[in-house]
Short mmCIF file of C-alpha atoms and ligand atoms in Angstrom, two decimals:
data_model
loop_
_atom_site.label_atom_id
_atom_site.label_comp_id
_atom_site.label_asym_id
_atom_site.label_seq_id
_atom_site.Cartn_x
_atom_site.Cartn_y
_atom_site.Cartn_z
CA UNK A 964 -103.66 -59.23 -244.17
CA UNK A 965 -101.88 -61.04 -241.28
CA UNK A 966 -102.41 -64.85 -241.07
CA UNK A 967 -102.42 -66.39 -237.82
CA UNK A 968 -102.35 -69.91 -239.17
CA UNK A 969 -99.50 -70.85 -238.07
CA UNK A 970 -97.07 -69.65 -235.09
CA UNK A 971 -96.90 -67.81 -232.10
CA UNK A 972 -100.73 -67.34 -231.77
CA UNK A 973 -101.55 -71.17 -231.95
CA UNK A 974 -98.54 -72.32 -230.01
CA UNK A 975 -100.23 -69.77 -227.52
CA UNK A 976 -103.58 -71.37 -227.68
CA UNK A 977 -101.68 -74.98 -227.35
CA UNK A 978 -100.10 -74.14 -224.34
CA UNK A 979 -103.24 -72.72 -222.75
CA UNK A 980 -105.46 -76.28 -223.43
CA UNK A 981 -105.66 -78.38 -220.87
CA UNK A 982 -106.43 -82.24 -221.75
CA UNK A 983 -108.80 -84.51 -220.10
CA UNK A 984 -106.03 -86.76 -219.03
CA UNK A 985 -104.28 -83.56 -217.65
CA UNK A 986 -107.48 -82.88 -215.63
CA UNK A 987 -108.57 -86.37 -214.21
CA UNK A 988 -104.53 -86.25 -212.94
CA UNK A 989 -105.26 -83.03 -211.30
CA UNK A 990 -108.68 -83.95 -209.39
CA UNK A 991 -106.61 -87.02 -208.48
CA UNK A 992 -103.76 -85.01 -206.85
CA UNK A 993 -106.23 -82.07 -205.42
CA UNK A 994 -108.26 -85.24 -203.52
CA UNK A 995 -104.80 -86.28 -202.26
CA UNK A 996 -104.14 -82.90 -200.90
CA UNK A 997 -107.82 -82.66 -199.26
CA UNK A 998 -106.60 -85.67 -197.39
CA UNK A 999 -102.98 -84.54 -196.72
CA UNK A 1000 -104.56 -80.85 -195.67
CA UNK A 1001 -106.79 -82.90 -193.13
CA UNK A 1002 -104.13 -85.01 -191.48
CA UNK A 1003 -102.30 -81.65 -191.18
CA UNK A 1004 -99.50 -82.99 -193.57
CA UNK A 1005 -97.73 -80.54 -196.12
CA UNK A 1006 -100.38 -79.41 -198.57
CA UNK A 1007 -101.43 -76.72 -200.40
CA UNK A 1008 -104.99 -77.00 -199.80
CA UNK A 1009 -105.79 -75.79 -196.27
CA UNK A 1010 -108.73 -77.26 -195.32
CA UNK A 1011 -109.49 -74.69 -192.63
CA UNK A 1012 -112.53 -75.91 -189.79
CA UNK A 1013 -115.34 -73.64 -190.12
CA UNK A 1014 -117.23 -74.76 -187.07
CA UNK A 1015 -120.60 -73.44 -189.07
CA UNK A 1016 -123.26 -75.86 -188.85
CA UNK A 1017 -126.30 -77.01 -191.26
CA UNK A 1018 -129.45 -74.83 -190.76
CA UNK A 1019 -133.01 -76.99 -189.91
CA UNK A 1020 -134.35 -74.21 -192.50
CA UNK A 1021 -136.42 -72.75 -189.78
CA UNK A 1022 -134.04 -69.89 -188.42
CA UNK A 1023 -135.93 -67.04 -187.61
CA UNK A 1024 -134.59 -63.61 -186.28
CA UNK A 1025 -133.08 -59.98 -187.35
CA UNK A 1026 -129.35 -60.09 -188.15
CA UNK A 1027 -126.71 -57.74 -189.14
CA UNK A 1028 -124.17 -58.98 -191.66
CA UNK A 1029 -120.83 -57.56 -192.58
CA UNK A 1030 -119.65 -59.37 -196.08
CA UNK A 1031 -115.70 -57.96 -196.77
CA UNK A 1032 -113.57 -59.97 -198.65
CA UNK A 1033 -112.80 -57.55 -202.29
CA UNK A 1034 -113.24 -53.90 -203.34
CA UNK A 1035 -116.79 -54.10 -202.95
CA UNK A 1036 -118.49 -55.08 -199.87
CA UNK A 1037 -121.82 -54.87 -197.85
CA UNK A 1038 -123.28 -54.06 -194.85
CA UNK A 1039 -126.94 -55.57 -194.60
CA UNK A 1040 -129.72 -56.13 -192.54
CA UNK A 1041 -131.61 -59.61 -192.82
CA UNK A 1042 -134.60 -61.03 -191.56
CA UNK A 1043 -134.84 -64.89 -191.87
CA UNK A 1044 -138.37 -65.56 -191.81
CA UNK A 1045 -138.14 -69.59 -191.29
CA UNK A 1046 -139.79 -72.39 -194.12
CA UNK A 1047 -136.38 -71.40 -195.83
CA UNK A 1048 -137.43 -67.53 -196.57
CA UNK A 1049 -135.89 -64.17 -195.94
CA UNK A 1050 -135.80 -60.48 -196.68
CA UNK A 1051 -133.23 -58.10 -196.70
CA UNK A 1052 -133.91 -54.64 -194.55
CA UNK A 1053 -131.89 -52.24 -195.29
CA UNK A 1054 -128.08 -52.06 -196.83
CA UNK A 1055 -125.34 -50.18 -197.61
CA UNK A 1056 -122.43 -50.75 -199.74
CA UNK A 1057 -118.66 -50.37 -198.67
CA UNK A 1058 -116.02 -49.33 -201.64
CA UNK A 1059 -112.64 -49.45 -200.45
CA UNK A 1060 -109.57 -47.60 -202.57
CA UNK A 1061 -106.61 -49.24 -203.75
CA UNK A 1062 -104.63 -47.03 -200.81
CA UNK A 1063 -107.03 -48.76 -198.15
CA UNK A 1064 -106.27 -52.37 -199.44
CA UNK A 1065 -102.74 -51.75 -198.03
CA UNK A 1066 -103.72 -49.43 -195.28
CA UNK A 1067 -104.40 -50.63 -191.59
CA UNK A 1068 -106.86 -53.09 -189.78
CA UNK A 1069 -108.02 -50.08 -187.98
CA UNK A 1070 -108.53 -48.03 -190.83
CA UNK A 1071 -110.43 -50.59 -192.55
CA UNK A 1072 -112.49 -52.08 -189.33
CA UNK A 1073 -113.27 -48.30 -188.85
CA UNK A 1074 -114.90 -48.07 -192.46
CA UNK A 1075 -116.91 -51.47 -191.43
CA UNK A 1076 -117.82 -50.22 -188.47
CA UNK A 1077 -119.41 -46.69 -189.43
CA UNK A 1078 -121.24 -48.20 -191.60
CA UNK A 1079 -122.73 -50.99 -189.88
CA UNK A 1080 -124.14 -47.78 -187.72
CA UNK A 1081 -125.22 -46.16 -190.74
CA UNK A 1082 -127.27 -49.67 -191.40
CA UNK A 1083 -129.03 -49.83 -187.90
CA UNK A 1084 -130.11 -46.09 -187.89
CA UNK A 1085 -131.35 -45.11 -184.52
CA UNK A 1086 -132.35 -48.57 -183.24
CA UNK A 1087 -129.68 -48.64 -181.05
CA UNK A 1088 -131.28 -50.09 -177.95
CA UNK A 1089 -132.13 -53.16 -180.04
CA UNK A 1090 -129.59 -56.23 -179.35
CA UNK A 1091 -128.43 -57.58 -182.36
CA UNK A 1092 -126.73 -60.73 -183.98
CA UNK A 1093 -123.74 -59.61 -186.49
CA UNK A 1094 -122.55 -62.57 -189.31
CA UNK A 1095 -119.01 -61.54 -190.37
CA UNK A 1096 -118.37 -62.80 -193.64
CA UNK A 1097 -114.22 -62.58 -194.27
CA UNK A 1098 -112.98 -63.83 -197.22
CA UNK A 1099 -109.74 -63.84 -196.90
CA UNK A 1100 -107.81 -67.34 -195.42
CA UNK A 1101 -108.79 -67.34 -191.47
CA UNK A 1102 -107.84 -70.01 -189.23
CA UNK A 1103 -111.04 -70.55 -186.34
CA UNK A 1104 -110.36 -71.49 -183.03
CA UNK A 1105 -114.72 -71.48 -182.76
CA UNK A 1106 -117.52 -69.90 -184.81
CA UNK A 1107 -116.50 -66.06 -183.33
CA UNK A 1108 -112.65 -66.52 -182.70
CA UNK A 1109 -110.62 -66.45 -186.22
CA UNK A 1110 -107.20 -65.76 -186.29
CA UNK A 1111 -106.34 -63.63 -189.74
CA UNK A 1112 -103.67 -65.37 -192.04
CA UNK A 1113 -101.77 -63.75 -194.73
CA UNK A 1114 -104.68 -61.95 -197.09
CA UNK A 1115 -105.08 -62.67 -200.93
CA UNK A 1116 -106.63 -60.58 -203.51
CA UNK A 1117 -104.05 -58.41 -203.47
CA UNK A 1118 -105.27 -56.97 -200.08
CA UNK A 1119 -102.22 -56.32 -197.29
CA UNK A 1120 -103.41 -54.50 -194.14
CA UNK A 1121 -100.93 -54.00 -191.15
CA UNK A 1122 -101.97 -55.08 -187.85
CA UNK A 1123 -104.27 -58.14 -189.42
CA UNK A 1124 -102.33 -61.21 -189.90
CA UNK A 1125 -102.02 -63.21 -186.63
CA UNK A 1126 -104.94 -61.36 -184.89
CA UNK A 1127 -108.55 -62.42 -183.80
CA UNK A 1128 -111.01 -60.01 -186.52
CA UNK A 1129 -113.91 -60.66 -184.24
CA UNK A 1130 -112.32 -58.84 -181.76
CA UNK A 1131 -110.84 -56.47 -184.37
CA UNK A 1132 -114.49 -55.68 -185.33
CA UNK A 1133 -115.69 -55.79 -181.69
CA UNK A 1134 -113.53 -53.15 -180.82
CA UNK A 1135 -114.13 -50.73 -183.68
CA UNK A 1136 -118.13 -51.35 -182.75
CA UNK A 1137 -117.23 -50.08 -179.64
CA UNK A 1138 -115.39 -46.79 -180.93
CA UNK A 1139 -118.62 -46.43 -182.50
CA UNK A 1140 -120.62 -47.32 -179.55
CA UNK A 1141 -122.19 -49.86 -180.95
CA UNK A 1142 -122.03 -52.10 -177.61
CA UNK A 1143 -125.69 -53.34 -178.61
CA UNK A 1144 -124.26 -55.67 -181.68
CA UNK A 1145 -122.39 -59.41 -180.80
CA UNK A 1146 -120.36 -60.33 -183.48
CA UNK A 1147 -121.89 -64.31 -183.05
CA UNK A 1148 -119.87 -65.88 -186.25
CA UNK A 1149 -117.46 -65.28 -188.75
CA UNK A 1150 -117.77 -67.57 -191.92
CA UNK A 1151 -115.77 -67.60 -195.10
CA UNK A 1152 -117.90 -66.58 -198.04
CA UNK A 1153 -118.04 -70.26 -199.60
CA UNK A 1154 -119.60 -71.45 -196.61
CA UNK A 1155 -122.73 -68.78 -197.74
CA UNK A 1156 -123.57 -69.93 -200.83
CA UNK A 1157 -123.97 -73.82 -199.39
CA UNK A 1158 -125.92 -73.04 -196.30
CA UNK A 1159 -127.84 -70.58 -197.85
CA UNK A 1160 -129.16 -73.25 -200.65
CA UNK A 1161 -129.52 -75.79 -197.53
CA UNK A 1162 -131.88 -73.61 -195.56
CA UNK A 1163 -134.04 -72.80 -198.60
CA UNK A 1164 -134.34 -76.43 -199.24
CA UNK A 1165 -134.89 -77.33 -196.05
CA UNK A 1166 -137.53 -74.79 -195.28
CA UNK A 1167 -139.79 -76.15 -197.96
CA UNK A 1168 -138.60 -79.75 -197.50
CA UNK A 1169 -137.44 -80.73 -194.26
CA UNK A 1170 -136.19 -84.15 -195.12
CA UNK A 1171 -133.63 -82.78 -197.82
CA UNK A 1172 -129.86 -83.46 -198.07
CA UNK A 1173 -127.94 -80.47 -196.60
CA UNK A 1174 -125.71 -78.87 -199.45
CA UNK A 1175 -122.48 -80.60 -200.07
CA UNK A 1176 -119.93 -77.74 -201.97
CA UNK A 1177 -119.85 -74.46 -201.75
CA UNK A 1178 -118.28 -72.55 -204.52
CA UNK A 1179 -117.46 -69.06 -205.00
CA UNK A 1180 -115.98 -67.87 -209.06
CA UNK A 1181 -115.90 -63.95 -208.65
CA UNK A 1182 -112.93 -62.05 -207.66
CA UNK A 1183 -110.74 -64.93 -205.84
CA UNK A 1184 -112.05 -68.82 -206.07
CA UNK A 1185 -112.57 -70.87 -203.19
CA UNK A 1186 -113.88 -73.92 -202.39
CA UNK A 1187 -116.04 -75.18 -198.44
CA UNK A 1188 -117.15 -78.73 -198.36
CA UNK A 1189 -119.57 -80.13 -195.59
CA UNK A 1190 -117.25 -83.75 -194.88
CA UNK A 1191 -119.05 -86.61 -193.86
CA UNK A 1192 -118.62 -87.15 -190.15
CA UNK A 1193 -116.10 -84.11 -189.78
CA UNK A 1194 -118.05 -81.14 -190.72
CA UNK A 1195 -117.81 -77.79 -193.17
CA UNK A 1196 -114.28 -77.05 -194.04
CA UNK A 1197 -112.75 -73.76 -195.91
CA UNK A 1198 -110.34 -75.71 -198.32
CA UNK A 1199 -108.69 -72.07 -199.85
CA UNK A 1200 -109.04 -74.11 -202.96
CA UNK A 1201 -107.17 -71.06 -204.49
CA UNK A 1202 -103.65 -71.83 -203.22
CA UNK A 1203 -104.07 -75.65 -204.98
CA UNK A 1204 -100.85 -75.45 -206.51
CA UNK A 1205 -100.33 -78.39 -208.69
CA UNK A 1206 -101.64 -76.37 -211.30
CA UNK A 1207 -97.91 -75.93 -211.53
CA UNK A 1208 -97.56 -79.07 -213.94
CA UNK A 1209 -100.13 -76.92 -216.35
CA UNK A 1210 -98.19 -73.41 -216.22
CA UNK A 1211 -97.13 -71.48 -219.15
CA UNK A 1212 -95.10 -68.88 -219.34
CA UNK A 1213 -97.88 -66.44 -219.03
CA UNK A 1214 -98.69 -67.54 -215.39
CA UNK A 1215 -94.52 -68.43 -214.10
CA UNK A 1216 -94.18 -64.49 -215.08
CA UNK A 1217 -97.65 -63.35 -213.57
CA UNK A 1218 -96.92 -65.40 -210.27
CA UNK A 1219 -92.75 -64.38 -210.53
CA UNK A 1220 -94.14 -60.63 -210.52
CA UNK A 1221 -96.17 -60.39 -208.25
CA UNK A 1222 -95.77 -58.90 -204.61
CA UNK A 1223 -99.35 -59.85 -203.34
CA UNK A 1224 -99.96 -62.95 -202.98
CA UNK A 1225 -96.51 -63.92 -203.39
CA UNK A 1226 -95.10 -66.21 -205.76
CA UNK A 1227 -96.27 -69.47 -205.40
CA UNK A 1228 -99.19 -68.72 -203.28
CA UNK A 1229 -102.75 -68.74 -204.60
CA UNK A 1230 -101.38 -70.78 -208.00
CA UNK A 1231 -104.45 -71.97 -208.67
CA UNK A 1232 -106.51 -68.85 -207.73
CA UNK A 1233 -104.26 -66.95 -210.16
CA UNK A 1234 -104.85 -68.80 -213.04
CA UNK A 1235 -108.57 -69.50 -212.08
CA UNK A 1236 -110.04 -66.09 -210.83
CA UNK A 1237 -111.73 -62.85 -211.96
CA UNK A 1238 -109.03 -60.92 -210.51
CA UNK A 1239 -106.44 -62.63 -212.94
CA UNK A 1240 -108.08 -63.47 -216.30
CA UNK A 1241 -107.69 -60.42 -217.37
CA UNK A 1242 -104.67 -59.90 -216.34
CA UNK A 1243 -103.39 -63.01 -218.45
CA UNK A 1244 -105.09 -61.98 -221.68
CA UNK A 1245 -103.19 -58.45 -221.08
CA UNK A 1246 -100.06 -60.49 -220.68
CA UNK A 1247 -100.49 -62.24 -223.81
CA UNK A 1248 -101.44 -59.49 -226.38
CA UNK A 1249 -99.16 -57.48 -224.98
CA UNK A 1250 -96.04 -60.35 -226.09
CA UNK A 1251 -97.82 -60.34 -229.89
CA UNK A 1252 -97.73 -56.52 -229.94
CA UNK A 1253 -93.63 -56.82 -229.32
CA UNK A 1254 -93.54 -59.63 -231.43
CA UNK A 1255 -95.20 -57.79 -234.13
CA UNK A 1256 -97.93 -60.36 -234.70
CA UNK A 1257 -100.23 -57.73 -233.87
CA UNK A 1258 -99.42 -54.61 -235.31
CA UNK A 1259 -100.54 -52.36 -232.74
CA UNK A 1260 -98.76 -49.45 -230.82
CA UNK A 1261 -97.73 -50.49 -227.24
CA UNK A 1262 -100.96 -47.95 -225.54
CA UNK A 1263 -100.79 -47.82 -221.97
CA UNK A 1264 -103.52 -50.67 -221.13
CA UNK A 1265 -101.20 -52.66 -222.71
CA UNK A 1266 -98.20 -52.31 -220.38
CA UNK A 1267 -100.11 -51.35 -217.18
CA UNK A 1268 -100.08 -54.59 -214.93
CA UNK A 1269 -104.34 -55.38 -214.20
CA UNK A 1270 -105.71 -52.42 -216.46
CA UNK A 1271 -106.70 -55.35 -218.52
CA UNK A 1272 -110.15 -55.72 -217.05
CA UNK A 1273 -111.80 -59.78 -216.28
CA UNK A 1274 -115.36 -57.72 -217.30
CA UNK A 1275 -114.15 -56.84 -220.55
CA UNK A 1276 -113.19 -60.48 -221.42
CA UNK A 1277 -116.96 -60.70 -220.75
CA UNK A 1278 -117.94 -58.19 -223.25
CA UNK A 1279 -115.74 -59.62 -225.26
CA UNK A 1280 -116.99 -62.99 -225.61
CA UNK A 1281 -120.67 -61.45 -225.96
CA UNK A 1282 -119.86 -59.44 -229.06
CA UNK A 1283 -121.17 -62.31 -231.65
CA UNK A 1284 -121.75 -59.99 -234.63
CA UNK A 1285 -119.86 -60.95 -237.91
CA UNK A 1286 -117.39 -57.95 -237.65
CA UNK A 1287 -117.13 -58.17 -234.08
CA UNK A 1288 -118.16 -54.58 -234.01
CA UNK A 1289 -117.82 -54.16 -229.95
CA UNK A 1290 -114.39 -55.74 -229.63
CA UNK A 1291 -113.53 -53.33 -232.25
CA UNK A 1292 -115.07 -50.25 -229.67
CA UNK A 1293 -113.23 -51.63 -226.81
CA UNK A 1294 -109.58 -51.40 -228.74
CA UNK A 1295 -110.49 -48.30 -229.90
CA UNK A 1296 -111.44 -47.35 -226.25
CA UNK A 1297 -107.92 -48.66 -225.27
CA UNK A 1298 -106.44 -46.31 -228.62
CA UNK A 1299 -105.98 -49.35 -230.69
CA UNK A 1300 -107.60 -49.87 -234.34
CA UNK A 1301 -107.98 -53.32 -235.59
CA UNK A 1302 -108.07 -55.56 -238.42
CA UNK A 1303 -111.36 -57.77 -238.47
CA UNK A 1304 -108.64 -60.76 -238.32
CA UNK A 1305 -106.95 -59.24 -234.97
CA UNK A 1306 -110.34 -59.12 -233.08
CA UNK A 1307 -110.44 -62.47 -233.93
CA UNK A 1308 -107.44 -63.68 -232.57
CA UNK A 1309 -108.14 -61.14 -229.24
CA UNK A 1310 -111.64 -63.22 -228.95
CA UNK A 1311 -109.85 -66.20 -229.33
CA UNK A 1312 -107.26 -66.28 -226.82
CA UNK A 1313 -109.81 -64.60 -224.35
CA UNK A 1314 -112.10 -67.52 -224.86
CA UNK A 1315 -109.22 -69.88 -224.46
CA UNK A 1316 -108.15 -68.05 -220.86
CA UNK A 1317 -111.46 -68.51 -219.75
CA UNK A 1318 -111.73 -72.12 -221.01
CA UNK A 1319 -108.88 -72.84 -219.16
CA UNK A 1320 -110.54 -71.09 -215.61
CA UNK A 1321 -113.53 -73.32 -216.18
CA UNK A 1322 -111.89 -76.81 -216.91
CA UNK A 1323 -109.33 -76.15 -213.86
CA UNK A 1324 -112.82 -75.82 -211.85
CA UNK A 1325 -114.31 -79.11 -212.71
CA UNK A 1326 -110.71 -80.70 -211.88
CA UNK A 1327 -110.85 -79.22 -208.69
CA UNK A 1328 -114.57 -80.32 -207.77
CA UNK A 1329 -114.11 -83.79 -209.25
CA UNK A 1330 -111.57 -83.99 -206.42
CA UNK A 1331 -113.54 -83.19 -203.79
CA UNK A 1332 -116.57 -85.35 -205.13
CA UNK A 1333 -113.90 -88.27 -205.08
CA UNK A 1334 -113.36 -87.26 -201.63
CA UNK A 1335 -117.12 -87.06 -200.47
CA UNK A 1336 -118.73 -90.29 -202.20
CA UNK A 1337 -115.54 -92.20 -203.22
CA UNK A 1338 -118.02 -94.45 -205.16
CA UNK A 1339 -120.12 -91.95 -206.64
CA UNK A 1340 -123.10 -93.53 -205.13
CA UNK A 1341 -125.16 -90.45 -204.41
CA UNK A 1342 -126.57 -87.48 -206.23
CA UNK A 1343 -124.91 -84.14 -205.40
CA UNK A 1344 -125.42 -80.49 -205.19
CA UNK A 1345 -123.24 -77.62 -205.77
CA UNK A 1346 -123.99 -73.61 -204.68
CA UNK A 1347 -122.17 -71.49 -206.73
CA UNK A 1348 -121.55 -67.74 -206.27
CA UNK A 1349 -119.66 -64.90 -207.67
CA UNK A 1350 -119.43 -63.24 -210.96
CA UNK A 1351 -117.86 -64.93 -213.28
CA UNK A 1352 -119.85 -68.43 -213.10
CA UNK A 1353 -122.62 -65.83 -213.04
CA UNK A 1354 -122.05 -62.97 -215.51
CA UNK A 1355 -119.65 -64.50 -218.36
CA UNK A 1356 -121.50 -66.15 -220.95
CA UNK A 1357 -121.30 -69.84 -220.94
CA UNK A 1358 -118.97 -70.30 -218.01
CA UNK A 1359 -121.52 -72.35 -216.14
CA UNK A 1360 -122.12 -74.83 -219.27
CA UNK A 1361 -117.86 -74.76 -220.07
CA UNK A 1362 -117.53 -76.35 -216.42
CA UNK A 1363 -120.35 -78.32 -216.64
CA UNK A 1364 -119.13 -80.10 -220.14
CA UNK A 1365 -115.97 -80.57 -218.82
CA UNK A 1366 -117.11 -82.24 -215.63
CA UNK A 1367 -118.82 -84.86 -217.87
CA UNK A 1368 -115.56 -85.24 -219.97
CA UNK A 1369 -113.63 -85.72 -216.71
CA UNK A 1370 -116.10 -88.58 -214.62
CA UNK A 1371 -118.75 -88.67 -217.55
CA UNK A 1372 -122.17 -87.78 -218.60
CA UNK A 1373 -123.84 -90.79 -216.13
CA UNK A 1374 -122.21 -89.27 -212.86
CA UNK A 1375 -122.14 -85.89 -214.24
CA UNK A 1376 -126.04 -85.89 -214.98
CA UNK A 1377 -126.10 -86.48 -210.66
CA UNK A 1378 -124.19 -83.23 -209.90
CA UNK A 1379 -126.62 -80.21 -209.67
CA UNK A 1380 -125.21 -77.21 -209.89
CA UNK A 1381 -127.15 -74.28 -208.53
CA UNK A 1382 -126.12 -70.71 -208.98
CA UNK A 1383 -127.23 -68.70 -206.08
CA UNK A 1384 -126.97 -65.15 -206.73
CA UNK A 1385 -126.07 -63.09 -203.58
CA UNK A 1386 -125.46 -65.50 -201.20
CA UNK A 1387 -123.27 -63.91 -198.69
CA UNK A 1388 -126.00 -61.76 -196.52
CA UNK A 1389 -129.05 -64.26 -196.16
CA UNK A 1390 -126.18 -67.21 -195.79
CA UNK A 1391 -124.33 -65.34 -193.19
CA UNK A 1392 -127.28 -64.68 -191.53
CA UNK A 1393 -128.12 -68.17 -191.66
CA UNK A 1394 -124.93 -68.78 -190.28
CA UNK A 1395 -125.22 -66.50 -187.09
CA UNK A 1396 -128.80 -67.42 -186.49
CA UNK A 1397 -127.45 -71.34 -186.13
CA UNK A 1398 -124.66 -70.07 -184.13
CA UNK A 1399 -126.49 -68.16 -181.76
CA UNK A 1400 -129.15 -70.93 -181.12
CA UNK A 1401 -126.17 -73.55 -181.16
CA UNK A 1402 -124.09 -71.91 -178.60
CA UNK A 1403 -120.78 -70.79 -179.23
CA UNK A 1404 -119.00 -74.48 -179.37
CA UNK A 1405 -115.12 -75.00 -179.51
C1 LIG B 2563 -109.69 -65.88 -201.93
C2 LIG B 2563 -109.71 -66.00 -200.41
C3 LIG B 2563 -110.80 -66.95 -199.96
C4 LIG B 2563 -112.12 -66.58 -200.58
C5 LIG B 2563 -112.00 -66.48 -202.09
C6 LIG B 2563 -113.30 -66.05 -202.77
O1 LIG B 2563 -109.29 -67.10 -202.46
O2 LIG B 2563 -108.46 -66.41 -199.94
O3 LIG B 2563 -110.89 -66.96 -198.56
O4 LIG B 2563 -113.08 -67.53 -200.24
O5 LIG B 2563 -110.99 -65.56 -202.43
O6 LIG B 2563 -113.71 -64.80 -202.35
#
């Protein structure tokens, strides 16, 4: 039987551990960056102005949403109901293809808007309110001007970068003749989650402190924050890049080879995200299978760049029975059969991947906690989306723990975190119902 004692594998695992004096270092620098991102100095965090506003918690109205930012989007109606409540009408899902992720704005805008006509049915008379949740990097002029920057995710349209996407979206309404729908705000999909949680609270308690962080762990990772004084910003947490002092050679190669987002964009992202865990893991067995630790035949999930699935480091970590019975499946799936010791080792440096995602997240939010309440004088909430704080087991309590290990268990024990499961249509609608009552301010 093969002994992983010693070698590769643990020099593997080494590499991928992260201390507690590596993390408070990192929080540290990504607070400096918040600042240097806000003075408009060189920095990797972008700290984009929103220009969405708190909700009172009493928004009432019909809106349409749009939420794009990943394979899977939505269109939805919502009806916010006021004392923090809301329903959701009627929705339909878009799927885009790989092709379409490198196809055209129009081509894509055309998908959106088809089916936002497919949502409102025959109402057409009826005027209606449209929150446009993009989440990709945007840079707002006001709540419905946002000028597209380079896209993420692995998404590259032609004829998006450099243009306004409300009027991208107006237009392709109008090929639809849809002329009865006002696109009134466009909001990243962090800024969801936070306002979303803020007009629930609100709406049963009118006194309550708005929502502080907004946090999305699905696909890509992101970070909004609601400043004191300055307002909600869209920090693109996911291009933090001195994650660069933690790199192995696992994520220099994953970062070196890949075309979208280039190297050295979205560091932190690609160590941090769905999109890229499993990815990693893939990385990494697929060095032991040439190095012969693992004496498996090189199958094609092996060598095939993201066929290494972030869900299956899910059902990996799930699979608690003694001979790990479902990791065993999955290999098989894949063509591979395993040694009891090898599944082992495959849980193992999944778990440690993951680890890794979760402690780089508490880094990242201690540093914008530092940045909010310097002191740490207040209590604090966090509204988390996406699913990989939501569907892999134990990621919630793995960023959690560390949090307490970075500032400690006093200050941690005054951070709630609240998961709030599909934010992005009742918080965009939030968003467009403030906007349209607000005005459209520059
Ligand atoms: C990527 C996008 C960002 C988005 C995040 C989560 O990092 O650049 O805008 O918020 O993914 O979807």
């Amino acid at each position: 039987m093969t002994s992983f004692i010693d070698g590769l594998p643990n020099d593997i695992i080494a590499s991928l551990t992260i201390s507690v004096e590596q993390l408070q270092a990192l929080s540290v620098q990504f607070q400096v960056e918040i600042d240097r991102g806000l003075t408009g100095d060189r920095s990797s965090l972008k700290m984009l102005q929103t220009f969405a506003q708190q909700p009172r918690g009493d928004e009432r109205g019909r809106v349409i949403v749009v939420d794009w930012g990943g394979t899977h989007g939505r269109v939805v109606m919502v009806d916010l109901q006021g004392s923090g409540k809301y329903a959701v009408l009627h929705q339909k899902d878009l799927k885009f293809t790989d092709a379409q992720k490198t196809s055209s704005a129009e081509i894509v805008f055309g998908i959106i808007a088809e089916t936002i006509k497919q949502v409102i049915g025959k109402d057409q008379q009826r005027s209606y309110s449209l929150g446009f949740i993009y989440s990709f990097p945007a840079r707002l002029k006001k709540i419905n001007k946002a000028i597209a920057l380079p896209m993420t995710k692995g998404w590259h349209l032609t004829g998006l970068q450099g243009k306004d996407i409300v009027e991208l979206l107006t237009l392709a309404l109008q090929k639809q003749g849809l002329t009865n729908v006002t696109v009134s705000a466009v909001a990243n999909d962090t800024v969801a989650p936070m306002v979303l949680h803020t007009y629930c609270t609100k709406g049963q308690h009118p006194t309550a402190k708005p929502t502080e962080i907004g946090l999305i762990l699905g696909t890509g990772t992101n970070q909004a924050v609601d400043l004191p004084s300055l307002g909600i910003y869209n920090m693109e947490s996911g291009n933090f890049s001195g994650v660069i002092s933690v790199h192995t050679r696992y994520d220099r190669q994953l970062d070196q080879e890949l075309r979208d987002p280039p190297s050295g964009a979205q560091l932190f992202e690609k160590m941090v995200s769905g999109q890229y865990l499993g990815e990693l893991v893939r990385r990494i067995l697929y060095k032991l299978v040439l190095q012969k630790v693992l004496s498996w035949p090189v199958v094609e999930v092996l060598q095939t760049p993201f066929a290494f699935e972030t869900s299956s480091l899910s059902r990996i970590a799930k699979d608690t029975s003694p001979a790990l019975k479902d990791i065993e499946l999955l290999l098989q799936e894949f063509g591979i059969q395993s040694t009891l010791t090898e599944r082992r080792l495959v849980k193992e440096i999944a778990h440690t991947v993951v680890r890794r995602s979760a402690r780089l997240v508490a880094a990242s939010v201690t540093g914008t906690l530092r940045k909010i309440d310097p002191l740490w004088a207040e209590e604090h909430t966090i509204a988390v989306d996406g699913s990989l704080y939501g569907r892999y087991p134990g990621y919630n309590q793995m960023v959690q723990t560390t949090l307490a290990e970075i500032i400690g268990v006093d200050r941690a024990k005054r951070v709630q975190w609240v998961f709030v499961h599909n934010s992005t249509s009742a918080g965009a609608a939030v968003i467009a119902a403030v906007a349209s009552r607000e005005g459209f301010s520059e």
